[in-house]
Amino acid sequence: RAVAVAALGRVARVTALCRALRRSEDEGDEPGWARAREEAEAALRELREVVRPLREPRYGEALRRKAERARKRRLRLQRRKHEAMAAKEEAAARAAEREAKIDQWRAKCIQEVEEKNRERELKAAADSVLSEVRKKQADTKRMMDVLCGLEKLRKLRKEAAARKGVCPPPSADEAFENQVESLKTLLKTRTELYEAEERALRVMLEGEQEEERKREMEKKQKKEREKLLQQKLEMDSKLFGDPAEFPLTHLLQPFRDYYLQAEHSVAALIQIRHEWDQYLVPADHPEGSCIPPGWVLPSLPTNDTWATAVR
Protein backbone atom coordinates (compact mmCIF):
# COMPACT_ATOMS: atom_id res chain seq x y z
CA ARG A 1 0.00 0.00 0.00
CA ALA A 2 2.85 2.43 0.80
CA VAL A 3 4.52 1.67 -2.58
CA ALA A 4 1.26 2.23 -4.43
CA VAL A 5 0.69 5.54 -2.64
CA ALA A 6 4.23 6.67 -3.41
CA ALA A 7 3.85 5.58 -7.06
CA LEU A 8 0.56 7.47 -7.40
CA GLY A 9 2.25 10.57 -6.03
CA ARG A 10 5.08 10.28 -8.55
CA VAL A 11 2.56 9.67 -11.39
CA ALA A 12 0.68 12.82 -10.45
CA ARG A 13 3.91 14.80 -10.41
CA VAL A 14 4.99 13.40 -13.82
CA THR A 15 1.54 14.24 -15.22
CA ALA A 16 1.79 17.82 -13.96
CA LEU A 17 5.30 18.21 -15.42
CA CYS A 18 4.10 16.85 -18.78
CA ARG A 19 1.37 19.48 -18.84
CA ALA A 20 4.00 22.12 -18.01
CA LEU A 21 6.17 20.85 -20.90
CA ARG A 22 3.30 21.14 -23.38
CA ARG A 23 2.46 24.61 -22.10
CA SER A 24 6.14 25.76 -22.43
CA GLU A 25 6.34 24.22 -25.90
CA ASP A 26 3.18 26.02 -26.97
CA GLU A 27 4.46 29.31 -25.56
CA GLY A 28 7.94 28.81 -27.06
CA ASP A 29 9.65 29.13 -23.68
CA GLU A 30 12.89 27.23 -24.25
CA PRO A 31 14.44 27.70 -20.75
CA GLY A 32 11.19 26.77 -19.04
CA TRP A 33 10.73 23.77 -21.31
CA ALA A 34 14.28 22.51 -20.59
CA ARG A 35 13.80 22.96 -16.84
CA ALA A 36 10.44 21.16 -16.91
CA ARG A 37 11.98 18.35 -18.99
CA GLU A 38 14.76 17.81 -16.45
CA GLU A 39 12.26 17.74 -13.57
CA ALA A 40 10.00 15.35 -15.51
CA GLU A 41 12.90 13.00 -16.26
CA ALA A 42 13.95 13.07 -12.59
CA ALA A 43 10.35 12.36 -11.49
CA LEU A 44 10.11 9.56 -14.04
CA ARG A 45 13.34 8.00 -12.72
CA GLU A 46 11.95 8.20 -9.16
CA LEU A 47 8.72 6.60 -10.37
CA ARG A 48 10.63 3.77 -12.04
CA GLU A 49 12.71 3.29 -8.90
CA VAL A 50 9.57 3.18 -6.76
CA VAL A 51 7.69 0.67 -8.98
CA ARG A 52 10.78 -1.46 -9.67
CA PRO A 53 9.99 -3.93 -6.83
CA LEU A 54 6.49 -4.38 -8.22
CA ARG A 55 7.94 -5.70 -11.49
CA GLU A 56 9.78 -8.55 -9.76
CA PRO A 57 7.94 -11.95 -9.98
CA ARG A 58 8.69 -12.94 -6.35
CA TYR A 59 7.32 -9.62 -5.11
CA GLY A 60 3.87 -10.34 -6.55
CA GLU A 61 3.90 -13.82 -5.01
CA ALA A 62 4.91 -12.37 -1.65
CA LEU A 63 2.11 -9.83 -1.94
CA ARG A 64 -0.37 -12.61 -2.67
CA ARG A 65 0.85 -14.65 0.28
CA LYS A 66 0.66 -11.60 2.50
CA ALA A 67 -2.84 -10.80 1.27
CA GLU A 68 -3.87 -14.42 1.85
CA ARG A 69 -2.47 -14.32 5.38
CA ALA A 70 -4.34 -11.07 6.00
CA ARG A 71 -7.55 -12.62 4.63
CA LYS A 72 -7.14 -15.70 6.80
CA ARG A 73 -6.41 -13.52 9.78
CA ARG A 74 -9.59 -11.53 9.15
CA LEU A 75 -11.58 -14.73 8.79
CA ARG A 76 -10.00 -16.10 11.95
CA LEU A 77 -10.82 -12.92 13.86
CA GLN A 78 -14.39 -12.98 12.53
CA ARG A 79 -14.74 -16.64 13.49
CA ARG A 80 -13.43 -15.93 16.96
CA LYS A 81 -15.81 -12.99 17.23
CA HIS A 82 -18.74 -15.17 16.19
CA GLU A 83 -17.64 -17.92 18.59
CA ALA A 84 -17.31 -15.39 21.39
CA MET A 85 -20.77 -14.02 20.61
CA ALA A 86 -22.21 -17.54 20.47
CA ALA A 87 -20.52 -18.43 23.77
CA LYS A 88 -21.83 -15.23 25.30
CA GLU A 89 -25.36 -15.96 24.08
CA GLU A 90 -25.11 -19.53 25.34
CA ALA A 91 -23.85 -18.31 28.71
CA ALA A 92 -26.69 -15.79 28.84
CA ALA A 93 -29.19 -18.55 28.00
CA ARG A 94 -27.71 -20.81 30.69
CA ALA A 95 -27.82 -17.93 33.17
CA ALA A 96 -31.43 -17.19 32.26
CA GLU A 97 -32.34 -20.86 32.62
CA ARG A 98 -30.51 -21.01 35.94
CA GLU A 99 -32.27 -17.87 37.12
CA ALA A 100 -35.62 -19.33 36.03
CA LYS A 101 -34.92 -22.51 37.99
CA ILE A 102 -33.84 -20.45 41.00
CA ASP A 103 -37.03 -18.35 40.76
CA GLN A 104 -39.12 -21.51 40.46
CA TRP A 105 -37.36 -23.07 43.44
CA ARG A 106 -37.75 -19.84 45.44
CA ALA A 107 -41.46 -19.64 44.59
CA LYS A 108 -41.89 -23.27 45.60
CA CYS A 109 -40.08 -22.65 48.90
CA ILE A 110 -42.19 -19.55 49.56
CA GLN A 111 -45.37 -21.49 48.81
CA GLU A 112 -44.32 -24.30 51.14
CA VAL A 113 -43.48 -21.80 53.89
CA GLU A 114 -46.82 -20.02 53.41
CA GLU A 115 -48.69 -23.34 53.55
CA LYS A 116 -46.85 -24.33 56.72
CA ASN A 117 -47.56 -20.91 58.25
CA ARG A 118 -51.25 -21.20 57.39
CA GLU A 119 -51.38 -24.69 58.85
CA ARG A 120 -49.53 -23.52 61.96
CA GLU A 121 -51.85 -20.54 62.37
CA LEU A 122 -54.93 -22.70 61.88
CA LYS A 123 -53.62 -25.27 64.33
CA ALA A 124 -52.70 -22.54 66.82
CA ALA A 125 -56.19 -21.04 66.49
CA ALA A 126 -57.79 -24.46 66.91
CA ASP A 127 -55.55 -25.21 69.90
CA SER A 128 -56.45 -21.84 71.39
CA VAL A 129 -60.16 -22.50 70.98
CA LEU A 130 -59.71 -26.05 72.29
CA SER A 131 -57.78 -24.81 75.30
CA GLU A 132 -60.53 -22.26 75.92
CA VAL A 133 -63.15 -25.01 75.76
CA ARG A 134 -61.12 -27.15 78.13
CA LYS A 135 -60.78 -24.20 80.46
CA LYS A 136 -64.57 -23.77 80.43
CA GLN A 137 -64.97 -27.49 81.08
CA ALA A 138 -62.58 -27.24 84.02
CA ASP A 139 -64.54 -24.26 85.38
CA THR A 140 -67.80 -26.21 85.03
CA LYS A 141 -66.32 -29.21 86.79
CA ARG A 142 -65.01 -26.98 89.56
CA MET A 143 -68.47 -25.45 89.95
CA MET A 144 -69.97 -28.96 90.14
CA ASP A 145 -67.43 -29.82 92.82
CA VAL A 146 -68.40 -26.65 94.68
CA LEU A 147 -72.08 -27.64 94.53
CA CYS A 148 -71.28 -31.12 95.80
CA GLY A 149 -69.24 -29.53 98.60
CA LEU A 150 -72.14 -27.24 99.47
CA GLU A 151 -74.50 -30.21 99.62
CA LYS A 152 -72.16 -32.09 101.93
CA LEU A 153 -71.61 -29.00 104.10
CA ARG A 154 -75.38 -28.37 104.45
CA LYS A 155 -75.92 -32.03 105.29
CA LEU A 156 -73.26 -31.90 107.98
CA ARG A 157 -74.61 -28.65 109.39
CA LYS A 158 -78.15 -30.06 109.29
CA GLU A 159 -77.06 -33.15 111.23
CA ALA A 160 -75.21 -30.98 113.78
CA ALA A 161 -78.30 -28.77 114.23
CA ALA A 162 -80.50 -31.86 114.60
CA ARG A 163 -78.27 -33.13 117.43
CA LYS A 164 -78.78 -29.79 119.13
CA GLY A 165 -82.54 -30.05 118.60
CA VAL A 166 -82.76 -27.40 115.88
CA CYS A 167 -84.59 -28.49 112.70
CA PRO A 168 -84.92 -26.20 109.64
CA PRO A 169 -88.34 -25.94 108.00
CA PRO A 170 -89.07 -28.24 105.04
CA SER A 171 -89.48 -25.20 102.75
CA ALA A 172 -85.82 -24.32 103.30
CA ASP A 173 -84.70 -27.82 102.29
CA GLU A 174 -86.95 -27.72 99.25
CA ALA A 175 -85.68 -24.28 98.21
CA PHE A 176 -82.07 -25.39 98.60
CA GLU A 177 -82.61 -28.60 96.62
CA ASN A 178 -84.45 -26.73 93.86
CA GLN A 179 -81.65 -24.20 93.60
CA VAL A 180 -78.99 -26.91 93.55
CA GLU A 181 -80.86 -28.95 90.91
CA SER A 182 -81.30 -25.84 88.77
CA LEU A 183 -77.58 -25.13 88.95
CA LYS A 184 -76.71 -28.78 88.25
CA THR A 185 -78.99 -28.77 85.19
CA LEU A 186 -77.37 -25.57 83.93
CA LEU A 187 -73.88 -26.95 84.49
CA LYS A 188 -74.82 -30.24 82.84
CA THR A 189 -76.15 -28.37 79.80
CA ARG A 190 -72.95 -26.33 79.60
CA THR A 191 -70.86 -29.47 80.01
CA GLU A 192 -72.66 -31.16 77.11
CA LEU A 193 -72.26 -28.01 74.99
CA TYR A 194 -68.54 -27.82 75.75
CA GLU A 195 -68.10 -31.53 75.00
CA ALA A 196 -69.84 -31.03 71.63
CA GLU A 197 -67.51 -28.10 70.87
CA GLU A 198 -64.52 -30.20 71.84
CA ARG A 199 -65.63 -33.06 69.61
CA ALA A 200 -66.17 -30.66 66.69
CA LEU A 201 -62.73 -29.12 67.20
CA ARG A 202 -61.12 -32.55 67.43
CA VAL A 203 -62.85 -33.61 64.22
CA MET A 204 -61.61 -30.42 62.53
CA LEU A 205 -58.07 -30.99 63.80
CA GLU A 206 -58.14 -34.61 62.68
CA GLY A 207 -59.42 -33.48 59.28
CA GLU A 208 -56.58 -30.95 59.00
CA GLN A 209 -54.06 -33.59 60.07
CA GLU A 210 -55.52 -36.01 57.54
CA GLU A 211 -55.26 -33.34 54.82
CA GLU A 212 -51.70 -32.67 55.84
CA ARG A 213 -50.85 -36.37 55.77
CA LYS A 214 -52.52 -36.62 52.37
CA ARG A 215 -50.50 -33.67 51.05
CA GLU A 216 -47.30 -35.16 52.42
CA MET A 217 -48.17 -38.47 50.79
CA GLU A 218 -48.90 -36.75 47.48
CA LYS A 219 -45.58 -34.89 47.68
CA LYS A 220 -43.79 -38.14 48.45
CA GLN A 221 -45.52 -39.93 45.58
CA LYS A 222 -44.72 -37.03 43.24
CA LYS A 223 -41.05 -37.21 44.24
CA GLU A 224 -41.07 -40.96 43.68
CA ARG A 225 -42.66 -40.53 40.24
CA GLU A 226 -40.10 -37.87 39.31
CA LYS A 227 -37.31 -40.12 40.55
CA LEU A 228 -38.62 -43.08 38.56
CA LEU A 229 -39.06 -40.89 35.47
CA GLN A 230 -35.50 -39.61 35.83
CA GLN A 231 -34.21 -43.16 36.17
CA LYS A 232 -36.18 -44.18 33.09
CA LEU A 233 -34.77 -41.24 31.12
CA GLU A 234 -31.25 -42.14 32.24
CA MET A 235 -31.75 -45.79 31.22
CA ASP A 236 -33.23 -44.77 27.86
CA SER A 237 -30.32 -42.40 27.35
CA LYS A 238 -27.82 -45.17 28.10
CA LEU A 239 -29.63 -47.65 25.85
CA PHE A 240 -30.73 -45.42 22.97
CA GLY A 241 -28.77 -42.18 23.36
CA ASP A 242 -29.85 -38.73 24.45
CA PRO A 243 -33.27 -37.92 22.87
CA ALA A 244 -32.35 -34.22 22.65
CA GLU A 245 -29.35 -35.09 20.46
CA PHE A 246 -30.98 -38.00 18.64
CA PRO A 247 -31.87 -37.04 15.04
CA LEU A 248 -34.79 -38.71 13.31
CA THR A 249 -32.48 -40.01 10.59
CA HIS A 250 -30.08 -41.64 13.03
CA LEU A 251 -28.81 -45.13 12.29
CA LEU A 252 -30.33 -46.52 15.52
CA GLN A 253 -33.78 -44.99 14.98
CA PRO A 254 -35.37 -48.24 13.68
CA PHE A 255 -34.09 -50.12 16.73
CA ARG A 256 -35.39 -47.39 19.00
CA ASP A 257 -38.81 -47.55 17.32
CA TYR A 258 -38.83 -51.33 17.65
CA TYR A 259 -38.02 -51.44 21.35
CA LEU A 260 -40.39 -48.59 22.20
CA GLN A 261 -43.30 -49.65 19.99
CA ALA A 262 -45.32 -50.82 23.01
CA GLU A 263 -45.51 -47.21 24.23
CA HIS A 264 -47.36 -46.15 21.08
CA SER A 265 -49.38 -49.22 20.07
CA VAL A 266 -51.76 -51.30 22.19
CA ALA A 267 -51.56 -54.22 19.75
CA ALA A 268 -47.77 -54.23 20.01
CA LEU A 269 -48.03 -54.10 23.82
CA ILE A 270 -50.38 -57.11 23.88
CA GLN A 271 -48.13 -59.08 21.51
CA ILE A 272 -45.01 -58.35 23.56
CA ARG A 273 -46.77 -59.24 26.82
CA HIS A 274 -47.99 -62.47 25.28
CA GLU A 275 -44.45 -63.39 24.26
CA TRP A 276 -43.08 -62.52 27.70
CA ASP A 277 -45.87 -64.35 29.54
CA GLN A 278 -44.74 -67.61 27.96
CA TYR A 279 -41.60 -67.47 30.10
CA LEU A 280 -43.14 -66.39 33.43
CA VAL A 281 -41.85 -68.51 36.30
CA PRO A 282 -41.83 -68.09 40.10
CA ALA A 283 -38.89 -66.36 41.73
CA ASP A 284 -37.67 -69.65 43.31
CA HIS A 285 -37.97 -71.75 40.14
CA PRO A 286 -34.75 -73.81 39.69
CA GLU A 287 -34.74 -73.58 35.89
CA GLY A 288 -35.36 -69.88 35.41
CA SER A 289 -35.75 -66.46 36.96
CA CYS A 290 -38.54 -63.90 37.00
CA ILE A 291 -38.70 -61.10 34.46
CA PRO A 292 -36.88 -57.97 35.68
CA PRO A 293 -39.12 -54.94 36.35
CA GLY A 294 -37.13 -52.64 34.08
CA TRP A 295 -34.36 -52.47 31.50
CA VAL A 296 -31.33 -54.69 32.00
CA LEU A 297 -28.43 -52.28 31.69
CA PRO A 298 -25.17 -53.55 30.18
CA SER A 299 -22.29 -54.13 32.53
CA LEU A 300 -19.26 -51.83 32.52
CA PRO A 301 -16.38 -52.63 30.15
CA THR A 302 -13.77 -54.95 31.63
CA ASN A 303 -10.92 -53.91 29.34
CA ASP A 304 -9.78 -50.96 27.24
CA THR A 305 -10.63 -52.63 23.92
CA TRP A 306 -14.23 -53.19 24.94
CA ALA A 307 -14.43 -49.64 26.29
CA THR A 308 -13.18 -48.30 22.94
CA ALA A 309 -15.83 -50.30 21.09
CA VAL A 310 -18.55 -49.04 23.41
CA ARG A 311 -17.47 -45.44 22.94
mmCIF file of N, CA and C in Angstrom, residues 128-180:
data_model
loop_
_atom_site.group_PDB
_atom_site.id
_atom_site.type_symbol
_atom_site.label_atom_id
_atom_site.label_comp_id
_atom_site.label_asym_id
_atom_site.label_seq_id
_atom_site.Cartn_x
_atom_site.Cartn_y
_atom_site.Cartn_z
ATOM 1 N N SER A 128 -56.007 -22.891 70.476
ATOM 2 C CA SER A 128 -56.448 -21.838 71.392
ATOM 3 C C SER A 128 -57.916 -22.012 71.767
ATOM 4 N N VAL A 129 -58.732 -22.294 70.712
ATOM 5 C CA VAL A 129 -60.161 -22.505 70.983
ATOM 6 C C VAL A 129 -60.358 -23.758 71.825
ATOM 7 N N LEU A 130 -59.582 -24.806 71.524
ATOM 8 C CA LEU A 130 -59.711 -26.046 72.293
ATOM 9 C C LEU A 130 -59.286 -25.844 73.741
ATOM 10 N N SER A 131 -58.212 -25.087 73.924
ATOM 11 C CA SER A 131 -57.778 -24.813 75.298
ATOM 12 C C SER A 131 -58.817 -23.966 76.039
ATOM 13 N N GLU A 132 -59.466 -23.053 75.302
ATOM 14 C CA GLU A 132 -60.525 -22.258 75.918
ATOM 15 C C GLU A 132 -61.712 -23.142 76.328
ATOM 16 N N VAL A 133 -62.061 -24.088 75.442
ATOM 17 C CA VAL A 133 -63.152 -25.011 75.764
ATOM 18 C C VAL A 133 -62.783 -25.869 76.973
ATOM 19 N N ARG A 134 -61.556 -26.335 76.983
ATOM 20 C CA ARG A 134 -61.119 -27.145 78.126
ATOM 21 C C ARG A 134 -61.123 -26.323 79.418
ATOM 22 N N LYS A 135 -60.739 -25.070 79.286
ATOM 23 C CA LYS A 135 -60.783 -24.203 80.464
ATOM 24 C C LYS A 135 -62.219 -24.053 80.962
ATOM 25 N N LYS A 136 -63.173 -23.872 80.036
ATOM 26 C CA LYS A 136 -64.570 -23.774 80.428
ATOM 27 C C LYS A 136 -65.046 -25.076 81.062
ATOM 28 N N GLN A 137 -64.601 -26.211 80.488
ATOM 29 C CA GLN A 137 -64.975 -27.493 81.075
ATOM 30 C C GLN A 137 -64.417 -27.629 82.491
ATOM 31 N N ALA A 138 -63.177 -27.173 82.673
ATOM 32 C CA ALA A 138 -62.583 -27.240 84.019
ATOM 33 C C ALA A 138 -63.348 -26.350 84.995
ATOM 34 N N ASP A 139 -63.750 -25.153 84.505
ATOM 35 C CA ASP A 139 -64.542 -24.264 85.382
ATOM 36 C C ASP A 139 -65.881 -24.907 85.736
ATOM 37 N N THR A 140 -66.516 -25.554 84.754
ATOM 38 C CA THR A 140 -67.799 -26.213 85.028
ATOM 39 C C THR A 140 -67.626 -27.347 86.030
ATOM 40 N N LYS A 141 -66.577 -28.118 85.849
ATOM 41 C CA LYS A 141 -66.322 -29.207 86.793
ATOM 42 C C LYS A 141 -66.040 -28.678 88.186
ATOM 43 N N ARG A 142 -65.300 -27.584 88.247
ATOM 44 C CA ARG A 142 -65.006 -26.983 89.556
ATOM 45 C C ARG A 142 -66.295 -26.484 90.223
ATOM 46 N N MET A 143 -67.194 -25.897 89.399
ATOM 47 C CA MET A 143 -68.465 -25.451 89.953
ATOM 48 C C MET A 143 -69.301 -26.635 90.441
ATOM 49 N N MET A 144 -69.266 -27.763 89.688
ATOM 50 C CA MET A 144 -69.966 -28.963 90.138
ATOM 51 C C MET A 144 -69.391 -29.451 91.459
ATOM 52 N N ASP A 145 -68.049 -29.415 91.568
ATOM 53 C CA ASP A 145 -67.432 -29.823 92.820
ATOM 54 C C ASP A 145 -67.850 -28.888 93.962
ATOM 55 N N VAL A 146 -67.969 -27.599 93.650
ATOM 56 C CA VAL A 146 -68.403 -26.651 94.681
ATOM 57 C C VAL A 146 -69.824 -26.964 95.138
ATOM 58 N N LEU A 147 -70.703 -27.284 94.176
ATOM 59 C CA LEU A 147 -72.076 -27.638 94.531
ATOM 60 C C LEU A 147 -72.130 -28.892 95.403
ATOM 61 N N CYS A 148 -71.330 -29.899 94.990
ATOM 62 C CA CYS A 148 -71.281 -31.124 95.797
ATOM 63 C C CYS A 148 -70.768 -30.818 97.206
ATOM 64 N N GLY A 149 -69.763 -29.927 97.291
ATOM 65 C CA GLY A 149 -69.242 -29.535 98.604
ATOM 66 C C GLY A 149 -70.287 -28.797 99.421
ATOM 67 N N LEU A 150 -71.078 -27.959 98.761
ATOM 68 C CA LEU A 150 -72.142 -27.242 99.471
ATOM 69 C C LEU A 150 -73.192 -28.209 99.994
ATOM 70 N N GLU A 151 -73.522 -29.220 99.154
ATOM 71 C CA GLU A 151 -74.495 -30.207 99.620
ATOM 72 C C GLU A 151 -73.980 -30.973 100.837
ATOM 73 N N LYS A 152 -72.724 -31.367 100.791
ATOM 74 C CA LYS A 152 -72.156 -32.091 101.934
ATOM 75 C C LYS A 152 -72.098 -31.196 103.168
ATOM 76 N N LEU A 153 -71.701 -29.930 102.966
ATOM 77 C CA LEU A 153 -71.613 -29.001 104.098
ATOM 78 C C LEU A 153 -72.987 -28.775 104.720
ATOM 79 N N ARG A 154 -74.029 -28.584 103.889
ATOM 80 C CA ARG A 154 -75.378 -28.371 104.446
ATOM 81 C C ARG A 154 -75.869 -29.618 105.173
ATOM 82 N N LYS A 155 -75.527 -30.787 104.613
ATOM 83 C CA LYS A 155 -75.924 -32.027 105.285
ATOM 84 C C LYS A 155 -75.272 -32.157 106.643
ATOM 85 N N LEU A 156 -73.952 -31.813 106.686
ATOM 86 C CA LEU A 156 -73.259 -31.898 107.979
ATOM 87 C C LEU A 156 -73.823 -30.884 108.961
ATOM 88 N N ARG A 157 -74.043 -29.658 108.489
ATOM 89 C CA ARG A 157 -74.608 -28.650 109.395
ATOM 90 C C ARG A 157 -76.029 -29.025 109.840
ATOM 91 N N LYS A 158 -76.788 -29.646 108.927
ATOM 92 C CA LYS A 158 -78.150 -30.057 109.288
ATOM 93 C C LYS A 158 -78.117 -31.152 110.358
ATOM 94 N N GLU A 159 -77.198 -32.096 110.221
ATOM 95 C CA GLU A 159 -77.059 -33.151 111.227
ATOM 96 C C GLU A 159 -76.604 -32.574 112.564
ATOM 97 N N ALA A 160 -75.669 -31.594 112.521
ATOM 98 C CA ALA A 160 -75.209 -30.978 113.781
ATOM 99 C C ALA A 160 -76.344 -30.218 114.448
ATOM 100 N N ALA A 161 -77.177 -29.513 113.656
ATOM 101 C CA ALA A 161 -78.303 -28.770 114.230
ATOM 102 C C ALA A 161 -79.354 -29.731 114.795
ATOM 103 N N ALA A 162 -79.526 -30.895 114.105
ATOM 104 C CA ALA A 162 -80.499 -31.860 114.598
ATOM 105 C C ALA A 162 -80.069 -32.441 115.942
ATOM 106 N N ARG A 163 -78.731 -32.628 116.134
ATOM 107 C CA ARG A 163 -78.274 -33.129 117.431
ATOM 108 C C ARG A 163 -78.519 -32.112 118.535
ATOM 109 N N LYS A 164 -78.498 -30.840 118.133
ATOM 110 C CA LYS A 164 -78.784 -29.794 119.130
ATOM 111 C C LYS A 164 -80.291 -29.531 119.279
ATOM 112 N N GLY A 165 -81.107 -30.220 118.525
ATOM 113 C CA GLY A 165 -82.537 -30.053 118.604
ATOM 114 C C GLY A 165 -83.092 -28.962 117.729
ATOM 115 N N VAL A 166 -82.317 -28.473 116.794
ATOM 116 C CA VAL A 166 -82.762 -27.402 115.880
ATOM 117 C C VAL A 166 -83.024 -28.054 114.521
ATOM 118 N N CYS A 167 -84.227 -27.917 114.019
ATOM 119 C CA CYS A 167 -84.588 -28.485 112.704
ATOM 120 C C CYS A 167 -85.065 -27.381 111.782
ATOM 121 N N PRO A 168 -84.486 -27.238 110.577
ATOM 122 C CA PRO A 168 -84.922 -26.201 109.639
ATOM 123 C C PRO A 168 -86.273 -26.578 109.045
ATOM 124 N N PRO A 169 -87.026 -25.640 108.583
ATOM 125 C CA PRO A 169 -88.338 -25.935 108.001
ATOM 126 C C PRO A 169 -88.192 -26.674 106.684
ATOM 127 N N PRO A 170 -89.146 -27.492 106.314
ATOM 128 C CA PRO A 170 -89.069 -28.239 105.041
ATOM 129 C C PRO A 170 -88.971 -27.313 103.826
ATOM 130 N N SER A 171 -89.546 -26.124 103.895
ATOM 131 C CA SER A 171 -89.478 -25.201 102.748
ATOM 132 C C SER A 171 -88.045 -24.785 102.439
ATOM 133 N N ALA A 172 -87.233 -24.679 103.513
ATOM 134 C CA ALA A 172 -85.820 -24.316 103.299
ATOM 135 C C ALA A 172 -85.089 -25.429 102.569
ATOM 136 N N ASP A 173 -85.352 -26.692 102.989
ATOM 137 C CA ASP A 173 -84.699 -27.821 102.286
ATOM 138 C C ASP A 173 -85.138 -27.875 100.821
ATOM 139 N N GLU A 174 -86.442 -27.663 100.614
ATOM 140 C CA GLU A 174 -86.954 -27.721 99.249
ATOM 141 C C GLU A 174 -86.362 -26.603 98.383
ATOM 142 N N ALA A 175 -86.264 -25.398 98.968
ATOM 143 C CA ALA A 175 -85.684 -24.280 98.212
ATOM 144 C C ALA A 175 -84.224 -24.543 97.875
ATOM 145 N N PHE A 176 -83.489 -25.091 98.830
ATOM 146 C CA PHE A 176 -82.070 -25.393 98.600
ATOM 147 C C PHE A 176 -81.925 -26.458 97.524
ATOM 148 N N GLU A 177 -82.707 -27.520 97.607
ATOM 149 C CA GLU A 177 -82.611 -28.600 96.623
ATOM 150 C C GLU A 177 -83.009 -28.109 95.231
ATOM 151 N N ASN A 178 -84.055 -27.270 95.168
ATOM 152 C CA ASN A 178 -84.445 -26.733 93.858
ATOM 153 C C ASN A 178 -83.345 -25.872 93.246
ATOM 154 N N GLN A 179 -82.723 -25.072 94.097
ATOM 155 C CA GLN A 179 -81.646 -24.205 93.601
ATOM 156 C C GLN A 179 -80.458 -25.045 93.128
ATOM 157 N N VAL A 180 -80.125 -26.051 93.921
ATOM 158 C CA VAL A 180 -78.993 -26.911 93.554
ATOM 159 C C VAL A 180 -79.297 -27.675 92.263
#
